[in-house]
Amino acid sequence: MALASSEDSAGRLLVVDDEAVPRLIVARAAATLGIASDGAASLAEAVARVQAVAYDVVVLDLGLRDHDGIELLRSLRQAGSDAVLVFVSGFDERVRQAAARLAAALGLRVAGTLGKPLLVERLVALLRALPERTRARNAEDGAEIDPALLEAGIEGDEIVCLFQPKVTLRERRLVGVEVLTRWRSPVLGLVRPDLFIPLAERAGLIDRLTQHVMTQALALFRPWHAERPELTLAINLSPVSLTDLSLPERICNALAESGVPAAALVLEVTEGAVMGDHVAAADILTRLRIRGIKLSIDDFGTGHSSLLSLLHLPFSELKIDQRFVATCLHDPEAPKIIRAIVSLARELGLQLVAEGIETEPVAELLTRLGCPVGQGYLFAPPLSHAVLAGRLRAAAWAEGVA
Ligand code: C2E
Ligand code: CA
Ligand code: CA
């Protein structure tokens, strides 16, 4: 059912419902706002559609005949979808809220939930907010930025490395730094990584960017490491790079040229990334680990890795996602999740780092829950090389004071 053409429409919507009437109501409501829509009557049909089309919004009935609609969330996540979700169901509000929380935990955005029978006005109100969301998302994605500008920026040394300290939560001793990049563009000003990294991935520039970041960061890190051999350097790896089988060789060459030992390097990959092309990712990660490089699972708790896949991949560190950290004082579920992650890390012999620690009470709670290392604005924001070098000289962290 396509009620508006997707060319110059205000977005594209998928409605998943096994009943024809609600599908029609949603499609009509969308059409009044100029939103093109497709319908799917089953989970299989919906999965096929989200794999083929980048939807802006998915209206999902949680009570499909043979399945719960929740399974589609995983497919959306796997397809890298950025769709905004609207849940519809005849169940009570608590069920819809639980589904919304699950979606958020999977990194999906939820616009709202609707009961059945559908209230058309409420649906239209939700959909009306969509063009703004779509526009905002495109700007966020850096869709407006010309890839040639980024390419010139990479070649012209405009990508700079900042370093955010990782400290022990009890003594506040510096144990390592994570490289967080910024693009200092003479045209655009300072560009955040969540804008230009996805652009680099889409434009096929990510490998050159990673190479550049790695060379720069290793060279800056080398003198610190010479003085404090216990320090580690963490670099973020794009999931896109985990399909490139020449990656381990290139990283080892960069290490050899820098003189930094493999054991001082930590590569952070997001949990979801590893689940994509499983075989290639496992191949690359295993080869990196064999060379002595440490591997960290970033944003842990937001993906949907099974314990088995965790056990099968040679990770050495696990980073609790900011979302659990930020909410741990207010959401009664968050400390339980953190406690479970702490014991999982212990059982598997993984280092554990909590990221996004902004306040002292959060640091205290995490310490009590058994998390040894943390990162966040409480200790330091991402710092320039010069500022961090100054602090290291002043031995601020050597004394155990951040
Ligand atoms: P990430 O790896 O999860 O990095 C943590 C993000 O949280 C960073 O955002 C950091 O500046 C921010 N942050 C640190 N402490 C706090 C805190 O206490 N509170 C809050 N609210 N935020 C905090 P940033 O620097 O904007 O980087 C965003 C993402 O971009 C990173 O997320 C990482 O996935 C990606 N990224 C950054 N540099 C690179 C890179 O060189 N290569 C690749 N592939 N990705 C990168
Ligand atoms: Ca990271
Ligand atoms: Ca993270």
Tab-separated table of N, CA, C and O in Angstrom, residues 127-235:
chain	number	residue	atom	x	y	z
A	127	LEU	N	2.749	12.053	14.252
A	127	LEU	CA	3.387	12.062	12.928
A	127	LEU	C	3.764	13.481	12.493
A	127	LEU	O	4.717	13.678	11.754
A	128	ARG	N	3.006	14.454	12.999
A	128	ARG	CA	3.274	15.834	12.594
A	128	ARG	C	4.679	16.265	13.024
A	128	ARG	O	5.314	17.092	12.390
A	129	ALA	N	5.144	15.699	14.116
A	129	ALA	CA	6.483	16.047	14.618
A	129	ALA	C	7.568	15.414	13.754
A	129	ALA	O	8.738	15.727	13.895
A	130	LEU	N	7.166	14.541	12.836
A	130	LEU	CA	8.157	13.762	12.075
A	130	LEU	C	9.065	14.577	11.150
A	130	LEU	O	10.273	14.346	11.167
A	131	PRO	N	8.519	15.524	10.360
A	131	PRO	CA	9.427	16.238	9.454
A	131	PRO	C	10.582	16.898	10.201
A	131	PRO	O	11.723	16.832	9.772
A	132	GLU	N	10.273	17.492	11.377
A	132	GLU	CA	11.333	18.115	12.174
A	132	GLU	C	12.385	17.092	12.561
A	132	GLU	O	13.577	17.324	12.466
A	133	ARG	N	11.870	15.935	13.009
A	133	ARG	CA	12.809	14.891	13.407
A	133	ARG	C	13.692	14.470	12.236
A	133	ARG	O	14.881	14.279	12.372
A	134	THR	N	13.069	14.290	11.082
A	134	THR	CA	13.821	13.830	9.918
A	134	THR	C	14.874	14.859	9.531
A	134	THR	O	16.019	14.522	9.276
A	135	ARG	N	14.447	16.124	9.525
A	135	ARG	CA	15.408	17.178	9.172
A	135	ARG	C	16.550	17.200	10.168
A	135	ARG	O	17.710	17.234	9.805
A	136	ALA	N	16.176	17.147	11.479
A	136	ALA	CA	17.205	17.224	12.514
A	136	ALA	C	18.170	16.060	12.347
A	136	ALA	O	19.375	16.226	12.453
A	137	ARG	N	17.599	14.899	12.013
A	137	ARG	CA	18.457	13.733	11.899
A	137	ARG	C	19.430	13.879	10.736
A	137	ARG	O	20.599	13.571	10.854
A	138	ASN	N	18.931	14.393	9.607
A	138	ASN	CA	19.814	14.554	8.460
A	138	ASN	C	20.959	15.495	8.778
A	138	ASN	O	22.106	15.236	8.428
A	139	ALA	N	20.631	16.593	9.492
A	139	ALA	CA	21.679	17.534	9.861
A	139	ALA	C	22.655	16.834	10.794
A	139	ALA	O	23.867	16.915	10.634
A	140	GLU	N	22.084	16.073	11.763
A	140	GLU	CA	22.943	15.376	12.723
A	140	GLU	C	23.874	14.408	12.012
A	140	GLU	O	25.007	14.236	12.383
A	141	ASP	N	23.366	13.744	11.013
A	141	ASP	CA	24.160	12.737	10.312
A	141	ASP	C	25.252	13.359	9.466
A	141	ASP	O	26.050	12.649	8.875
A	142	GLY	N	25.270	14.649	9.366
A	142	GLY	CA	26.264	15.296	8.539
A	142	GLY	C	25.937	15.121	7.067
A	142	GLY	O	26.818	15.214	6.209
A	143	ALA	N	24.619	14.868	6.776
A	143	ALA	CA	24.228	14.589	5.399
A	143	ALA	C	24.496	15.784	4.493
A	143	ALA	O	24.668	15.646	3.291
A	144	GLU	N	24.523	16.992	5.107
A	144	GLU	CA	24.708	18.189	4.306
A	144	GLU	C	26.187	18.425	3.985
A	144	GLU	O	26.507	19.247	3.157
A	145	ILE	N	27.058	17.739	4.709
A	145	ILE	CA	28.485	18.011	4.531
A	145	ILE	C	29.015	17.280	3.302
A	145	ILE	O	28.761	16.094	3.112
A	146	ASP	N	29.762	18.007	2.494
A	146	ASP	CA	30.335	17.447	1.281
A	146	ASP	C	31.494	16.499	1.660
A	146	ASP	O	32.443	16.921	2.322
A	147	PRO	N	31.417	15.227	1.244
A	147	PRO	CA	32.486	14.288	1.596
A	147	PRO	C	33.866	14.766	1.138
A	147	PRO	O	34.872	14.452	1.785
A	148	ALA	N	33.901	15.529	0.030
A	148	ALA	CA	35.198	16.021	-0.462
A	148	ALA	C	35.856	16.952	0.559
A	148	ALA	O	37.083	16.991	0.684
A	149	LEU	N	35.009	17.661	1.307
A	149	LEU	CA	35.523	18.567	2.341
A	149	LEU	C	36.179	17.751	3.463
A	149	LEU	O	37.251	18.110	3.971
A	150	LEU	N	35.513	16.644	3.817
A	150	LEU	CA	36.082	15.784	4.867
A	150	LEU	C	37.375	15.135	4.377
A	150	LEU	O	38.365	15.052	5.109
A	151	GLU	N	37.365	14.704	3.129
A	151	GLU	CA	38.557	14.080	2.568
A	151	GLU	C	39.738	15.055	2.634
A	151	GLU	O	40.841	14.702	3.074
A	152	ALA	N	39.464	16.300	2.235
A	152	ALA	CA	40.514	17.322	2.289
A	152	ALA	C	40.949	17.552	3.739
A	152	ALA	O	42.133	17.758	4.024
A	153	GLY	N	39.975	17.487	4.644
A	153	GLY	CA	40.269	17.682	6.068
A	153	GLY	C	41.188	16.593	6.614
A	153	GLY	O	42.090	16.859	7.406
A	154	ILE	N	40.928	15.341	6.180
A	154	ILE	CA	41.767	14.222	6.650
A	154	ILE	C	43.197	14.419	6.133
A	154	ILE	O	44.172	14.327	6.888
A	155	GLU	N	43.303	14.722	4.832
A	155	GLU	CA	44.632	14.905	4.231
A	155	GLU	C	45.327	16.143	4.808
A	155	GLU	O	46.540	16.189	4.917
A	156	GLY	N	44.519	17.158	5.157
A	156	GLY	CA	45.083	18.437	5.616
A	156	GLY	C	45.293	18.502	7.123
A	156	GLY	O	45.413	19.590	7.674
A	157	ASP	N	45.278	17.346	7.785
A	157	ASP	CA	45.557	17.310	9.231
A	157	ASP	C	44.552	18.099	10.059
A	157	ASP	O	44.910	18.654	11.094
A	158	GLU	N	43.302	18.133	9.611
A	158	GLU	CA	42.304	18.887	10.382
A	158	GLU	C	41.617	18.021	11.443
A	158	GLU	O	40.861	18.521	12.265
A	159	ILE	N	41.860	16.710	11.388
A	159	ILE	CA	41.273	15.826	12.403
A	159	ILE	C	42.230	15.807	13.597
A	159	ILE	O	43.390	15.428	13.454
A	160	VAL	N	41.729	16.237	14.741
A	160	VAL	CA	42.610	16.286	15.913
A	160	VAL	C	42.169	15.279	16.967
A	160	VAL	O	40.989	14.934	17.059
A	161	CYS	N	43.141	14.822	17.736
A	161	CYS	CA	42.860	13.844	18.782
A	161	CYS	C	42.764	14.537	20.134
A	161	CYS	O	43.675	15.285	20.513
A	162	LEU	N	41.681	14.291	20.856
A	162	LEU	CA	41.606	14.678	22.264
A	162	LEU	C	41.740	13.396	23.081
A	162	LEU	O	41.525	12.294	22.557
A	163	PHE	N	42.093	13.551	24.345
A	163	PHE	CA	42.347	12.376	25.183
A	163	PHE	C	41.524	12.482	26.463
A	163	PHE	O	41.645	13.456	27.195
A	164	GLN	N	40.659	11.487	26.696
A	164	GLN	CA	39.905	11.512	27.955
A	164	GLN	C	40.462	10.464	28.918
A	164	GLN	O	40.566	9.285	28.579
A	165	PRO	N	40.823	10.914	30.139
A	165	PRO	CA	41.411	9.999	31.125
A	165	PRO	C	40.441	8.913	31.594
A	165	PRO	O	39.238	9.152	31.721
A	166	LYS	N	41.016	7.732	31.849
A	166	LYS	CA	40.307	6.660	32.552
A	166	LYS	C	41.004	6.547	33.910
A	166	LYS	O	42.238	6.416	33.942
A	167	VAL	N	40.258	6.609	35.007
A	167	VAL	CA	40.894	6.571	36.330
A	167	VAL	C	40.303	5.466	37.192
A	167	VAL	O	39.155	5.052	36.983
A	168	THR	N	41.105	5.010	38.177
A	168	THR	CA	40.546	4.051	39.138
A	168	THR	C	39.578	4.817	40.026
A	168	THR	O	39.851	5.953	40.419
A	169	LEU	N	38.416	4.212	40.303
A	169	LEU	CA	37.384	4.953	41.031
A	169	LEU	C	37.765	5.186	42.493
A	169	LEU	O	37.421	6.213	43.066
A	170	ARG	N	38.500	4.271	43.109
A	170	ARG	CA	38.866	4.462	44.514
A	170	ARG	C	39.978	5.495	44.677
A	170	ARG	O	39.818	6.507	45.340
A	171	GLU	N	41.124	5.251	44.003
A	171	GLU	CA	42.288	6.129	44.231
A	171	GLU	C	42.329	7.297	43.262
A	171	GLU	O	43.112	8.213	43.450
A	172	ARG	N	41.530	7.254	42.221
A	172	ARG	CA	41.529	8.268	41.162
A	172	ARG	C	42.902	8.338	40.482
A	172	ARG	O	43.429	9.407	40.197
A	173	ARG	N	43.469	7.186	40.282
A	173	ARG	CA	44.762	7.073	39.609
A	173	ARG	C	44.526	6.896	38.116
A	173	ARG	O	43.649	6.125	37.707
A	174	LEU	N	45.304	7.627	37.297
A	174	LEU	CA	45.158	7.535	35.843
A	174	LEU	C	45.667	6.172	35.361
A	174	LEU	O	46.780	5.775	35.679
A	175	VAL	N	44.825	5.446	34.622
A	175	VAL	CA	45.275	4.150	34.109
A	175	VAL	C	45.352	4.137	32.577
A	175	VAL	O	45.972	3.268	31.988
A	176	GLY	N	44.714	5.114	31.953
A	176	GLY	CA	44.764	5.138	30.492
A	176	GLY	C	44.024	6.341	29.951
A	176	GLY	O	43.464	7.141	30.713
A	177	VAL	N	44.038	6.468	28.633
A	177	VAL	CA	43.297	7.555	27.984
A	177	VAL	C	42.552	6.992	26.775
A	177	VAL	O	43.008	6.033	26.148
A	178	GLU	N	41.394	7.587	26.479
A	178	GLU	CA	40.666	7.231	25.256
A	178	GLU	C	40.777	8.394	24.279
A	178	GLU	O	40.585	9.552	24.650
A	179	VAL	N	41.070	8.068	23.035
A	179	VAL	CA	41.167	9.095	21.994
A	179	VAL	C	39.763	9.410	21.480
A	179	VAL	O	39.039	8.517	21.049
A	180	LEU	N	39.378	10.680	21.554
A	180	LEU	CA	38.101	11.137	20.991
A	180	LEU	C	38.431	12.248	19.998
A	180	LEU	O	39.106	13.216	20.341
A	181	THR	N	38.005	12.069	18.775
A	181	THR	CA	38.460	12.979	17.720
A	181	THR	C	37.510	14.157	17.516
A	181	THR	O	36.328	14.099	17.847
A	182	ARG	N	38.043	15.215	16.962
A	182	ARG	CA	37.260	16.382	16.537
A	182	ARG	C	37.792	16.785	15.172
A	182	ARG	O	38.971	16.582	14.873
A	183	TRP	N	36.900	17.368	14.362
A	183	TRP	CA	37.341	17.879	13.059
A	183	TRP	C	37.354	19.403	13.140
A	183	TRP	O	36.298	20.020	13.270
A	184	ARG	N	38.553	19.970	13.104
A	184	ARG	CA	38.667	21.434	13.100
A	184	ARG	C	38.661	21.902	11.659
A	184	ARG	O	39.729	22.011	11.043
A	185	SER	N	37.464	22.174	11.150
A	185	SER	CA	37.352	22.555	9.747
A	185	SER	C	37.373	24.067	9.609
A	185	SER	O	36.628	24.760	10.309
A	186	PRO	N	38.223	24.597	8.719
A	186	PRO	CA	38.233	26.049	8.520
A	186	PRO	C	36.908	26.541	7.934
A	186	PRO	O	36.556	27.711	8.084
A	187	VAL	N	36.156	25.647	7.309
A	187	VAL	CA	34.878	26.037	6.698
A	187	VAL	C	33.712	25.882	7.691
A	187	VAL	O	32.863	26.761	7.813
A	188	LEU	N	33.684	24.752	8.400
A	188	LEU	CA	32.521	24.417	9.222
A	188	LEU	C	32.714	24.714	10.707
A	188	LEU	O	31.765	24.630	11.477
A	189	GLY	N	33.942	25.009	11.105
A	189	GLY	CA	34.228	25.158	12.528
A	189	GLY	C	34.525	23.793	13.136
A	189	GLY	O	34.883	22.859	12.429
A	190	LEU	N	34.298	23.678	14.453
A	190	LEU	CA	34.599	22.419	15.126
A	190	LEU	C	33.443	21.433	14.922
A	190	LEU	O	32.314	21.731	15.286
A	191	VAL	N	33.731	20.271	14.339
A	191	VAL	CA	32.681	19.294	14.045
A	191	VAL	C	32.841	18.086	14.977
A	191	VAL	O	33.944	17.563	15.147
A	192	ARG	N	31.717	17.669	15.584
A	192	ARG	CA	31.751	16.542	16.525
A	192	ARG	C	31.865	15.214	15.773
A	192	ARG	O	31.404	15.091	14.640
A	193	PRO	N	32.433	14.207	16.439
A	193	PRO	CA	32.605	12.917	15.757
A	193	PRO	C	31.287	12.264	15.354
A	193	PRO	O	31.231	11.575	14.347
A	194	ASP	N	30.210	12.479	16.140
A	194	ASP	CA	28.965	11.819	15.737
A	194	ASP	C	28.388	12.422	14.463
A	194	ASP	O	27.433	11.886	13.907
A	195	LEU	N	28.972	13.512	13.979
A	195	LEU	CA	28.595	14.032	12.662
A	195	LEU	C	29.506	13.496	11.564
A	195	LEU	O	29.050	13.056	10.521
A	196	PHE	N	30.839	13.553	11.815
A	196	PHE	CA	31.704	13.237	10.681
A	196	PHE	C	32.119	11.767	10.594
A	196	PHE	O	32.475	11.300	9.525
A	197	ILE	N	32.018	11.010	11.705
A	197	ILE	CA	32.355	9.576	11.608
A	197	ILE	C	31.343	8.852	10.698
A	197	ILE	O	31.746	8.144	9.763
A	198	PRO	N	30.023	9.036	10.913
A	198	PRO	CA	29.082	8.378	9.986
A	198	PRO	C	29.284	8.814	8.537
A	198	PRO	O	29.149	8.011	7.613
A	199	LEU	N	29.640	10.091	8.337
A	199	LEU	CA	29.908	10.575	6.982
A	199	LEU	C	31.122	9.845	6.397
A	199	LEU	O	31.092	9.381	5.254
A	200	ALA	N	32.175	9.723	7.205
A	200	ALA	CA	33.376	9.020	6.743
A	200	ALA	C	33.046	7.572	6.395
A	200	ALA	O	33.540	7.022	5.404
A	201	GLU	N	32.164	6.965	7.208
A	201	GLU	CA	31.779	5.569	6.953
A	201	GLU	C	31.036	5.455	5.624
A	201	GLU	O	31.319	4.574	4.821
A	202	ARG	N	30.114	6.389	5.393
A	202	ARG	CA	29.318	6.331	4.160
A	202	ARG	C	30.153	6.632	2.932
A	202	ARG	O	29.953	6.077	1.866
A	203	ALA	N	31.130	7.545	3.093
A	203	ALA	CA	31.891	8.021	1.935
A	203	ALA	C	33.128	7.164	1.670
A	203	ALA	O	33.954	7.515	0.820
A	204	GLY	N	33.274	6.079	2.414
A	204	GLY	CA	34.438	5.209	2.201
A	204	GLY	C	35.752	5.834	2.658
A	204	GLY	O	36.828	5.495	2.164
A	205	LEU	N	35.650	6.766	3.614
A	205	LEU	CA	36.858	7.452	4.077
A	205	LEU	C	37.311	6.971	5.451
A	205	LEU	O	38.313	7.439	5.982
A	206	ILE	N	36.550	6.029	6.028
A	206	ILE	CA	36.785	5.704	7.436
A	206	ILE	C	38.161	5.062	7.665
A	206	ILE	O	38.801	5.307	8.678
A	207	ASP	N	38.618	4.237	6.716
A	207	ASP	CA	39.906	3.589	6.937
A	207	ASP	C	41.042	4.605	6.956
A	207	ASP	O	41.953	4.515	7.785
A	208	ARG	N	40.961	5.580	6.043
A	208	ARG	CA	41.995	6.616	6.039
A	208	ARG	C	41.931	7.444	7.311
A	208	ARG	O	42.950	7.827	7.872
A	209	LEU	N	40.712	7.716	7.759
A	209	LEU	CA	40.554	8.505	8.979
A	209	LEU	C	41.139	7.752	10.194
A	209	LEU	O	41.889	8.309	10.989
A	210	THR	N	40.797	6.475	10.293
A	210	THR	CA	41.298	5.666	11.415
A	210	THR	C	42.821	5.618	11.387
A	210	THR	O	43.481	5.755	12.420
A	211	GLN	N	43.361	5.419	10.191
A	211	GLN	CA	44.812	5.350	10.033
A	211	GLN	C	45.463	6.648	10.528
A	211	GLN	O	46.446	6.642	11.262
A	212	HIS	N	44.849	7.763	10.136
A	212	HIS	CA	45.364	9.071	10.509
A	212	HIS	C	45.308	9.259	12.030
A	212	HIS	O	46.281	9.687	12.653
A	213	VAL	N	44.157	8.908	12.621
A	213	VAL	CA	43.973	9.044	14.074
A	213	VAL	C	44.987	8.166	14.801
A	213	VAL	O	45.619	8.580	15.772
A	214	MET	N	45.154	6.963	14.295
A	214	MET	CA	46.051	6.028	14.958
A	214	MET	C	47.498	6.528	14.948
A	214	MET	O	48.173	6.520	15.979
A	215	THR	N	47.947	6.982	13.785
A	215	THR	CA	49.330	7.465	13.671
A	215	THR	C	49.546	8.669	14.598
A	215	THR	O	50.523	8.714	15.358
A	216	GLN	N	48.593	9.605	14.549
A	216	GLN	CA	48.726	10.825	15.363
A	216	GLN	C	48.698	10.485	16.862
A	216	GLN	O	49.547	10.929	17.628
A	217	ALA	N	47.710	9.662	17.260
A	217	ALA	CA	47.530	9.367	18.686
A	217	ALA	C	48.725	8.578	19.230
A	217	ALA	O	49.208	8.861	20.328
A	218	LEU	N	49.219	7.604	18.453
A	218	LEU	CA	50.351	6.802	18.932
A	218	LEU	C	51.594	7.674	19.116
A	218	LEU	O	52.324	7.537	20.101
A	219	ALA	N	51.805	8.607	18.181
A	219	ALA	CA	52.990	9.478	18.284
A	219	ALA	C	52.889	10.371	19.522
A	219	ALA	O	53.875	10.565	20.241
A	220	LEU	N	51.682	10.895	19.791
A	220	LEU	CA	51.509	11.769	20.966
A	220	LEU	C	51.590	10.975	22.267
A	220	LEU	O	52.020	11.474	23.303
A	221	PHE	N	51.139	9.735	22.211
A	221	PHE	CA	51.069	8.897	23.416
A	221	PHE	C	52.448	8.352	23.817
A	221	PHE	O	52.717	8.128	24.997
A	222	ARG	N	53.302	8.165	22.843
A	222	ARG	CA	54.572	7.477	23.081
A	222	ARG	C	55.379	8.043	24.259
A	222	ARG	O	55.806	7.278	25.138
A	223	PRO	N	55.604	9.375	24.352
A	223	PRO	CA	56.376	9.890	25.485
A	223	PRO	C	55.698	9.648	26.839
A	223	PRO	O	56.388	9.381	27.832
A	224	TRP	N	54.362	9.710	26.867
A	224	TRP	CA	53.659	9.446	28.135
A	224	TRP	C	53.878	7.997	28.545
A	224	TRP	O	54.093	7.688	29.704
A	225	HIS	N	53.811	7.125	27.548
A	225	HIS	CA	53.960	5.709	27.846
A	225	HIS	C	55.383	5.403	28.306
A	225	HIS	O	55.594	4.567	29.186
A	226	ALA	N	56.362	6.108	27.704
A	226	ALA	CA	57.759	5.886	28.099
A	226	ALA	C	57.922	6.199	29.589
A	226	ALA	O	58.646	5.524	30.310
A	227	GLU	N	57.205	7.217	30.055
A	227	GLU	CA	57.315	7.634	31.448
A	227	GLU	C	56.446	6.784	32.375
A	227	GLU	O	56.799	6.519	33.507
A	228	ARG	N	55.256	6.402	31.862
A	228	ARG	CA	54.293	5.645	32.690
A	228	ARG	C	53.859	4.410	31.911
A	228	ARG	O	52.784	4.385	31.312
A	229	PRO	N	54.680	3.345	31.928
A	229	PRO	CA	54.407	2.176	31.071
A	229	PRO	C	53.083	1.478	31.371
A	229	PRO	O	52.620	0.676	30.565
A	230	GLU	N	52.472	1.784	32.516
A	230	GLU	CA	51.204	1.114	32.842
A	230	GLU	C	50.020	1.743	32.099
A	230	GLU	O	48.925	1.183	32.063
A	231	LEU	N	50.237	2.922	31.473
A	231	LEU	CA	49.125	3.608	30.792
A	231	LEU	C	48.729	2.905	29.493
A	231	LEU	O	49.578	2.419	28.764
A	232	THR	N	47.416	2.906	29.226
A	232	THR	CA	46.944	2.357	27.945
A	232	THR	C	46.350	3.476	27.083
A	232	THR	O	45.918	4.500	27.600
A	233	LEU	N	46.362	3.229	25.791
A	233	LEU	CA	45.785	4.178	24.831
A	233	LEU	C	44.608	3.480	24.148
A	233	LEU	O	44.790	2.448	23.499
A	234	ALA	N	43.406	4.030	24.296
A	234	ALA	CA	42.235	3.409	23.658
A	234	ALA	C	41.831	4.199	22.424
A	234	ALA	O	41.754	5.425	22.462
A	235	ILE	N	41.599	3.486	21.339
A	235	ILE	CA	41.158	4.104	20.089
A	235	ILE	C	39.859	3.440	19.652
A	235	ILE	O	39.720	2.214	19.742
